[in-house]
C-alpha cells in the first residue's frame, strides 16, 4: 500500500533547465494536485486534475505544466527553471475534489527543489 | 487579508497541558474543513475532519463555528509527540485553502 509516491526527493537545477517531478498514487483517487510550500506562504496550489484527461490551473501555475493520461500518474513539468521556483513540492490526491465535500488529501513525501 | 488565517505561534507548552488553536476563514460559503499535522521536513498528514456538530478523536477535539467563521483544534494532555505544525484547510466550491500553520512544541 504505497499511497502517493513522489520522485525525486531532492533535486538541484540550474536556471533554464527543465525537469519533470513524478507523482503516482495507487488508491484509485480521481482528484490529484500539486502544491508548493514556501516559508511564510503556506501551501499554494499549482495545478490540479479531477480525472484522467482533465487538468486545470491553480493559484500559481506559471512556469509549470501538467498532464493526466492515467488515473494513477500526475507529473509536473518545470519548463525553464528559475530561482523563484526553489521550493518544496507536494503531490496530493483525494477520492473527490474539494467541492465534493468531506475527503481529505493524502500527500506524497515531497520533492525539495533548489534552482541555482 | 488572507482567506485563511492561523496564529503562527509558536506555542510552547509543558507535557500534560491543554492547548487550543484557532483558524479563521473569510468565505462564508466554505463547505468543509480539516486539520492536518506536519512534522518538520515531512508531508502534511490528515489529522481530522471538522464537522458542524464538533468531533473528537481521543485527545483531539475539533469544532466549527460558522457564525464567527472559525474552526478550532483542542489538544488535551499534550504529549512530546504532539510537537508539530498544525495546518487548517478550508474547502469551498472551487478549491482548498491552507492556513500557514501553527507550530506547537511540547516540552518535558
CSV table of C-alpha atoms in Angstrom, one decimal:
chain,number,residue,atom,x,y,z
A,1,UNK,CA,0.0,0.0,0.0
A,2,UNK,CA,2.3,2.8,-1.3
A,3,UNK,CA,-0.2,5.7,-1.2
A,4,UNK,CA,1.3,8.7,-3.1
A,5,UNK,CA,4.8,8.2,-4.4
A,6,UNK,CA,6.9,11.2,-5.4
A,7,UNK,CA,10.2,11.2,-7.1
A,8,UNK,CA,12.9,12.5,-6.9
A,9,UNK,CA,13.1,13.5,-3.2
A,10,UNK,CA,15.8,16.1,-3.9
A,11,UNK,CA,16.9,18.0,-7.0
A,12,UNK,CA,19.2,20.8,-7.8
A,13,UNK,CA,18.7,22.5,-11.2
A,14,UNK,CA,20.5,25.3,-13.0
A,15,UNK,CA,18.5,28.2,-14.2
A,16,UNK,CA,16.9,27.5,-17.5
A,17,UNK,CA,16.9,23.7,-17.2
A,18,UNK,CA,13.7,21.7,-17.4
A,19,UNK,CA,12.7,18.7,-15.4
A,20,UNK,CA,9.7,16.5,-14.5
A,21,UNK,CA,8.6,15.7,-11.0
A,22,UNK,CA,6.8,12.4,-10.9
A,23,UNK,CA,3.7,11.6,-8.8
A,24,UNK,CA,1.9,8.3,-8.7
A,25,UNK,CA,-0.9,7.0,-6.5
A,26,UNK,CA,-2.4,3.6,-6.1
A,27,UNK,CA,-5.6,4.4,-4.2
A,28,UNK,CA,-7.7,5.0,-7.4
A,29,UNK,CA,-8.2,8.6,-6.4
A,30,UNK,CA,-9.8,10.7,-9.1
A,31,UNK,CA,-8.5,14.1,-7.7
A,32,UNK,CA,-4.8,14.9,-7.8
A,33,UNK,CA,-3.0,18.1,-7.3
A,34,UNK,CA,0.4,19.8,-7.0
A,35,UNK,CA,1.3,22.2,-4.3
A,36,UNK,CA,4.4,24.2,-3.5
A,37,UNK,CA,5.3,25.1,0.1
A,38,UNK,CA,7.4,28.2,0.9
A,39,UNK,CA,8.2,29.7,4.3
A,40,UNK,CA,5.6,32.2,5.3
A,41,UNK,CA,3.3,31.5,2.3
A,42,UNK,CA,1.8,28.1,3.2
A,43,UNK,CA,0.8,25.6,0.6
A,44,UNK,CA,-0.2,27.1,-2.7
A,45,UNK,CA,-2.0,25.1,-5.5
A,46,UNK,CA,-0.1,24.9,-8.8
A,47,UNK,CA,-2.3,22.6,-10.9
A,48,UNK,CA,-4.9,20.0,-10.3
A,49,UNK,CA,-6.8,17.3,-12.1
A,50,UNK,CA,-10.3,15.9,-11.4
A,51,UNK,CA,-9.7,12.8,-13.5
A,52,UNK,CA,-7.7,11.3,-16.4
A,53,UNK,CA,-7.5,13.7,-19.3
A,54,UNK,CA,-8.7,16.7,-17.3
A,55,UNK,CA,-6.4,19.3,-15.8
A,56,UNK,CA,-6.7,22.9,-14.6
A,57,UNK,CA,-4.7,25.7,-13.2
A,58,UNK,CA,-4.4,26.6,-9.6
A,59,UNK,CA,-3.2,29.7,-7.8
A,60,UNK,CA,0.4,29.7,-9.1
A,61,UNK,CA,0.5,27.9,-12.5
A,62,UNK,CA,3.1,30.0,-14.4
A,63,UNK,CA,6.2,28.1,-15.3
A,64,UNK,CA,4.6,24.7,-14.8
A,65,UNK,CA,2.8,22.2,-17.0
A,66,UNK,CA,0.9,19.0,-16.1
A,67,UNK,CA,-0.8,16.2,-17.8
A,68,UNK,CA,-3.1,13.3,-16.6
A,69,UNK,CA,-3.0,10.4,-19.1
A,70,UNK,CA,-3.9,7.8,-16.4
A,71,UNK,CA,-5.7,7.9,-13.1
A,72,UNK,CA,-2.5,6.9,-11.3
A,73,UNK,CA,0.0,9.4,-12.6
A,74,UNK,CA,0.2,13.2,-12.5
A,75,UNK,CA,3.6,14.5,-13.5
A,76,UNK,CA,4.6,18.2,-13.0
A,77,UNK,CA,7.0,19.7,-15.6
A,78,UNK,CA,9.1,22.7,-15.0
A,79,UNK,CA,9.6,24.3,-18.4
A,80,UNK,CA,12.6,26.6,-17.7
A,81,UNK,CA,13.6,26.6,-14.1
A,82,UNK,CA,14.0,29.9,-12.3
A,83,UNK,CA,15.4,30.6,-8.7
A,84,UNK,CA,11.9,31.6,-7.7
A,85,UNK,CA,10.8,28.0,-8.2
A,86,UNK,CA,13.1,26.9,-5.4
A,87,UNK,CA,10.6,25.3,-3.0
A,88,UNK,CA,9.2,22.1,-1.6
A,89,UNK,CA,6.7,20.4,-3.9
A,90,UNK,CA,4.0,18.1,-2.7
A,91,UNK,CA,1.7,16.0,-4.8
A,92,UNK,CA,-1.7,15.3,-3.1
A,93,UNK,CA,-4.6,13.1,-4.0
A,94,UNK,CA,-8.1,12.6,-2.8
A,95,UNK,CA,-11.1,10.5,-3.5
A,96,UNK,CA,-13.0,13.5,-4.7
A,97,UNK,CA,-12.4,17.3,-5.4
A,98,UNK,CA,-12.7,19.9,-2.6
A,99,UNK,CA,-16.2,21.0,-3.8
A,100,UNK,CA,-17.4,17.4,-3.4
A,101,UNK,CA,-17.0,17.6,0.3
A,102,UNK,CA,-15.5,15.7,3.0
A,103,UNK,CA,-12.5,13.8,1.8
A,104,UNK,CA,-9.0,14.9,2.9
A,105,UNK,CA,-5.8,14.7,1.0
A,106,UNK,CA,-3.1,12.1,1.0
A,107,UNK,CA,0.2,13.8,0.4
A,108,UNK,CA,3.4,12.4,-1.2
A,109,UNK,CA,6.6,12.8,0.8
A,110,UNK,CA,7.7,15.9,-1.2
A,111,UNK,CA,10.4,17.0,-3.6
A,112,UNK,CA,12.9,19.6,-2.3
A,113,UNK,CA,14.0,21.6,-5.4
A,114,UNK,CA,16.7,24.1,-5.5
A,115,UNK,CA,17.3,26.2,-8.6
A,116,UNK,CA,20.7,27.9,-8.8
B,1,UNK,CA,-6.3,39.9,4.4
B,2,UNK,CA,-5.6,36.2,3.8
B,3,UNK,CA,-8.6,33.9,3.1
B,4,UNK,CA,-7.5,31.6,5.9
B,5,UNK,CA,-5.6,32.8,8.9
B,6,UNK,CA,-3.9,31.0,11.7
B,7,UNK,CA,-1.9,32.2,14.7
B,8,UNK,CA,1.6,31.1,13.7
B,9,UNK,CA,2.7,30.7,17.3
B,10,UNK,CA,4.9,29.1,18.3
B,11,UNK,CA,3.0,27.6,21.2
B,12,UNK,CA,5.4,26.2,23.8
B,13,UNK,CA,3.6,24.1,26.4
B,14,UNK,CA,4.6,21.5,29.0
B,15,UNK,CA,3.6,17.9,28.8
B,16,UNK,CA,0.1,17.3,30.0
B,17,UNK,CA,-1.1,20.8,29.1
B,18,UNK,CA,-4.3,21.6,27.1
B,19,UNK,CA,-3.7,23.8,24.1
B,20,UNK,CA,-6.1,25.2,21.5
B,21,UNK,CA,-5.6,26.6,18.0
B,22,UNK,CA,-8.0,28.7,16.0
B,23,UNK,CA,-8.3,29.2,12.3
B,24,UNK,CA,-10.4,31.9,10.8
B,25,UNK,CA,-11.7,31.9,7.3
B,26,UNK,CA,-13.3,34.7,5.1
B,27,UNK,CA,-15.5,32.8,2.7
B,28,UNK,CA,-18.9,32.2,4.4
B,29,UNK,CA,-19.7,29.7,1.6
B,30,UNK,CA,-16.9,27.4,2.7
B,31,UNK,CA,-18.1,23.8,2.8
B,32,UNK,CA,-15.7,21.5,4.5
B,33,UNK,CA,-12.9,21.8,6.9
B,34,UNK,CA,-9.9,19.8,8.0
B,35,UNK,CA,-6.9,19.8,10.3
B,36,UNK,CA,-3.5,18.4,9.2
B,37,UNK,CA,-0.4,17.8,11.1
B,38,UNK,CA,3.0,18.4,9.5
B,39,UNK,CA,6.3,17.3,11.1
B,40,UNK,CA,9.5,19.1,10.3
B,41,UNK,CA,10.6,18.4,6.7
B,42,UNK,CA,7.7,15.9,6.2
B,43,UNK,CA,4.5,16.0,4.3
B,44,UNK,CA,1.2,17.1,5.8
B,45,UNK,CA,-0.9,14.3,7.2
B,46,UNK,CA,-4.7,14.4,7.7
B,47,UNK,CA,-5.4,14.7,11.4
B,48,UNK,CA,-9.2,15.0,11.4
B,49,UNK,CA,-12.2,16.4,9.6
B,50,UNK,CA,-14.2,19.2,11.3
B,51,UNK,CA,-17.9,18.7,11.5
B,52,UNK,CA,-20.6,21.2,12.3
B,53,UNK,CA,-21.5,19.3,15.5
B,54,UNK,CA,-17.9,19.1,16.6
B,55,UNK,CA,-16.0,15.9,16.7
B,56,UNK,CA,-13.5,14.2,18.9
B,57,UNK,CA,-10.7,11.7,18.3
B,58,UNK,CA,-9.0,10.6,21.5
B,59,UNK,CA,-7.3,13.7,23.0
B,60,UNK,CA,-8.2,15.8,20.0
B,61,UNK,CA,-11.4,17.8,19.6
B,62,UNK,CA,-12.3,19.9,16.5
B,63,UNK,CA,-15.1,22.4,16.4
B,64,UNK,CA,-16.6,24.6,13.7
B,65,UNK,CA,-18.3,28.0,14.4
B,66,UNK,CA,-20.0,29.0,11.1
B,67,UNK,CA,-21.4,32.2,12.6
B,68,UNK,CA,-18.0,33.6,13.5
B,69,UNK,CA,-16.2,31.7,10.7
B,70,UNK,CA,-13.6,29.9,12.6
B,71,UNK,CA,-12.5,26.3,13.3
B,72,UNK,CA,-10.6,25.2,16.4
B,73,UNK,CA,-8.5,22.3,17.4
B,74,UNK,CA,-8.1,21.4,21.1
B,75,UNK,CA,-5.4,19.0,22.3
B,76,UNK,CA,-5.7,17.7,25.8
B,77,UNK,CA,-3.0,16.0,27.8
B,78,UNK,CA,-0.3,17.1,25.4
B,79,UNK,CA,2.5,14.6,24.6
B,80,UNK,CA,6.0,15.2,23.4
B,81,UNK,CA,5.0,13.5,20.2
B,82,UNK,CA,2.4,16.2,19.5
B,83,UNK,CA,5.1,18.7,18.7
B,84,UNK,CA,4.5,19.6,15.0
B,85,UNK,CA,2.9,22.3,12.9
B,86,UNK,CA,-0.9,22.1,12.6
B,87,UNK,CA,-2.5,23.3,9.4
B,88,UNK,CA,-6.1,24.1,8.9
B,89,UNK,CA,-7.7,23.6,5.5
B,90,UNK,CA,-10.9,25.3,4.3
B,91,UNK,CA,-12.7,24.0,1.2
B,92,UNK,CA,-15.1,25.9,-0.9
B,93,UNK,CA,-16.7,25.1,-4.2
B,94,UNK,CA,-13.6,25.8,-6.1
B,95,UNK,CA,-10.6,24.9,-4.1
B,96,UNK,CA,-8.8,24.1,-0.8
B,97,UNK,CA,-7.1,26.9,1.0
B,98,UNK,CA,-4.4,26.0,3.6
B,99,UNK,CA,-3.5,28.1,6.5
B,100,UNK,CA,0.2,28.9,7.1
B,101,UNK,CA,0.2,26.6,10.2
B,102,UNK,CA,0.6,26.9,13.9
B,103,UNK,CA,3.7,25.4,15.5
B,104,UNK,CA,3.4,23.5,18.7
B,105,UNK,CA,6.3,22.4,20.9
B,106,UNK,CA,5.6,20.3,23.9
B,107,UNK,CA,8.3,20.3,26.4
B,108,UNK,CA,9.1,17.7,29.2
